[in-house]
Amino acid sequence: MSVSFRQVERDEEVETLAHMAHHIWNEYWPALIGQAQTDYMVEKFQSLNAFRADIADNGYEYWFIMDDEGDTPRIIGYTGGHTESETNRFFISKIYLLKEHRGRGIAAAVTRFYEQLCRDRGLAAMYLTVNKQNKMAIRAYEKQGFITVDAVETDIGEGFVMDDFIMEKPLA
């Protein structure tokens, strides 16, 4: 599959991003973390207001993952994160794909995208957090050279906890 990345820049694109996030999260996460925590996390981290605040206040950048096969490129997922100058790393906050595009090797393309972005910015590594129960994602990240460097439990409010591995990929 041939994919490309289109930066989310205009407000209507941020609206599309939030709509896609709501759809993807509700098709994937309830089985792993329950509907109540899914709803809470979508509102807190994946909603229109959350994306707007991330971009305006926290230095986040977002990209649509585009399927370039066929006559018209179409959005099949999204990714985003931000540079951490204090650690000289890029934090990959989000990589999410529509159901029909998971398990098709797109993680490799996303990793290559971030490797190039990190090299262009002179960063030493990239890292992400992944739910400990998200076995498919963990396998995909390991296949791309990420290694588990820590395990964390983060209280995100309302009685919910994110139980994650921190995975990092140093750049040569």
Coordinates of C-alpha atoms in Angstrom, one line a residue:
M1 CA 0.0 0.0 0.0
S2 CA 1.3 3.4 -0.9
V3 CA 0.6 6.1 1.8
S4 CA 1.5 9.7 2.2
F5 CA 1.0 12.3 5.0
R6 CA -0.9 15.5 4.7
Q7 CA -0.5 18.0 7.5
V8 CA -3.6 19.1 9.3
E9 CA -3.6 22.9 9.1
R10 CA -7.0 24.5 8.6
D11 CA -9.8 24.4 11.2
E12 CA -12.1 22.4 9.0
E13 CA -9.3 19.8 8.8
V14 CA -9.1 19.7 12.6
E15 CA -12.9 19.1 12.6
T16 CA -12.4 16.2 10.2
L17 CA -9.6 14.9 12.5
A18 CA -11.9 15.0 15.5
H19 CA -14.7 13.2 13.7
M20 CA -12.3 10.5 12.5
A21 CA -10.9 10.1 16.0
H22 CA -14.4 9.6 17.5
H23 CA -15.1 6.9 14.9
I24 CA -11.8 5.0 15.3
W25 CA -11.8 5.2 19.0
N26 CA -15.4 3.8 19.3
E27 CA -14.7 1.0 17.0
Y28 CA -11.5 -0.2 18.6
W29 CA -11.1 0.9 22.3
P30 CA -14.3 -0.2 24.1
A31 CA -13.2 -3.9 23.9
L32 CA -9.9 -3.0 25.6
I33 CA -10.7 -0.3 28.1
G34 CA -14.5 -0.2 28.2
Q35 CA -17.0 2.3 26.8
A36 CA -16.9 4.7 29.8
Q37 CA -13.1 5.2 29.6
T38 CA -13.3 5.4 25.8
D39 CA -15.8 8.2 26.0
Y40 CA -13.8 10.0 28.6
M41 CA -10.5 9.7 26.7
V42 CA -12.1 10.8 23.4
E43 CA -13.5 13.9 25.1
K44 CA -10.2 14.7 27.0
F45 CA -7.6 13.8 24.3
Q46 CA -9.3 13.2 20.9
S47 CA -12.0 15.8 20.7
L48 CA -12.1 19.0 18.6
N49 CA -11.3 21.1 21.6
A50 CA -8.5 18.8 22.7
F51 CA -6.9 18.9 19.2
R52 CA -7.3 22.7 19.0
A53 CA -5.6 23.1 22.4
D54 CA -2.8 20.7 21.5
I55 CA -2.0 22.7 18.3
A56 CA -2.4 26.2 19.8
D57 CA -0.9 25.7 23.2
N58 CA 1.2 22.5 23.3
G59 CA 3.2 22.5 20.0
Y60 CA 1.4 19.5 18.5
E61 CA 1.4 18.8 14.8
Y62 CA -1.1 16.4 13.2
W63 CA -1.1 14.6 9.8
F64 CA -3.7 12.6 8.0
I65 CA -2.5 9.3 6.8
M66 CA -3.5 9.1 3.1
D67 CA -4.0 6.0 0.9
D68 CA -2.5 7.1 -2.4
E69 CA -3.7 4.0 -4.3
G70 CA -6.5 4.6 -6.7
D71 CA -7.6 7.8 -8.5
T72 CA -8.2 9.9 -5.5
P73 CA -6.1 9.9 -2.3
R74 CA -8.3 9.2 0.8
I75 CA -7.8 9.6 4.5
I76 CA -7.4 6.3 6.3
G77 CA -6.0 7.5 9.6
Y78 CA -4.2 10.1 11.5
T79 CA -1.0 10.6 13.5
G80 CA 0.5 13.4 15.5
G81 CA 2.8 14.5 18.3
H82 CA 5.4 17.1 19.2
T83 CA 9.1 17.8 19.5
E84 CA 10.5 17.6 23.0
S85 CA 13.5 19.9 22.9
E86 CA 14.4 19.1 26.5
T87 CA 14.9 15.4 25.6
N88 CA 15.8 15.9 21.9
R89 CA 13.1 13.4 21.0
F90 CA 9.8 13.4 19.1
F91 CA 6.8 12.2 21.1
I92 CA 4.4 10.3 18.9
S93 CA 1.1 10.9 20.7
K94 CA -1.2 9.3 18.2
I95 CA -1.2 6.7 15.4
Y96 CA -4.7 5.6 14.5
L97 CA -6.1 3.8 11.4
L98 CA -9.5 2.9 10.2
K99 CA -10.3 -0.7 11.0
E100 CA -10.0 -2.0 7.4
H101 CA -6.4 -0.6 7.1
R102 CA -4.9 -2.1 10.3
G103 CA -2.5 -5.0 9.9
R104 CA -1.4 -3.9 6.4
G105 CA 2.1 -2.7 7.2
I106 CA 1.2 1.0 7.5
A107 CA 3.1 1.2 10.8
A108 CA 6.3 0.9 8.7
A109 CA 5.4 3.9 6.6
V110 CA 4.5 5.9 9.7
T111 CA 7.8 5.0 11.3
R112 CA 9.7 6.0 8.2
F113 CA 7.8 9.3 8.1
Y114 CA 8.8 10.1 11.7
E115 CA 12.4 8.9 11.2
Q116 CA 12.7 11.4 8.4
L117 CA 11.0 14.2 10.4
C118 CA 13.4 13.5 13.4
R119 CA 16.5 13.5 11.2
D120 CA 15.4 16.8 9.5
R121 CA 15.0 18.3 13.0
G122 CA 18.2 16.8 14.4
L123 CA 16.4 14.7 17.0
A124 CA 18.1 11.7 18.6
A125 CA 15.0 9.5 19.0
M126 CA 11.3 9.1 18.9
Y127 CA 9.0 7.5 21.5
L128 CA 5.4 6.7 22.2
T129 CA 3.1 5.2 24.8
V130 CA 1.1 2.1 24.0
N131 CA -1.6 0.4 26.1
K132 CA -0.2 -2.8 27.6
Q133 CA -3.2 -4.8 26.3
N134 CA -2.8 -3.5 22.7
K135 CA -0.8 -6.5 21.5
M136 CA -1.3 -5.8 17.8
A137 CA 0.3 -2.3 18.2
I138 CA 3.1 -3.5 20.4
R139 CA 4.1 -6.2 17.8
A140 CA 3.9 -3.6 15.0
Y141 CA 6.1 -1.2 16.9
E142 CA 8.7 -3.9 17.9
K143 CA 8.8 -4.9 14.3
Q144 CA 9.8 -1.3 13.4
G145 CA 12.6 -1.3 15.9
F146 CA 10.9 0.3 19.0
I147 CA 12.0 -1.1 22.3
T148 CA 10.1 -1.0 25.6
V149 CA 12.0 1.3 28.0
D150 CA 9.5 1.7 30.8
A151 CA 6.0 0.9 32.1
V152 CA 3.8 3.5 33.5
E153 CA 0.3 4.0 35.0
T154 CA -1.0 7.5 34.5
D155 CA -4.0 8.8 36.4
I156 CA -6.0 10.7 33.8
G157 CA -8.9 11.7 36.1
E158 CA -12.4 10.6 36.8
G159 CA -11.0 7.3 38.3
F160 CA -9.4 6.3 35.0
V161 CA -5.8 5.1 34.5
M162 CA -3.7 4.7 31.4
D163 CA -1.6 1.5 31.8
D164 CA 1.1 1.8 29.2
F165 CA 4.5 0.8 28.0
I166 CA 6.8 3.5 26.8
M167 CA 8.5 2.4 23.6
E168 CA 11.4 4.3 22.0
K169 CA 13.4 4.1 18.8
P170 CA 16.8 5.7 18.8
L171 CA 18.0 7.1 15.5
A172 CA 21.5 6.3 14.3

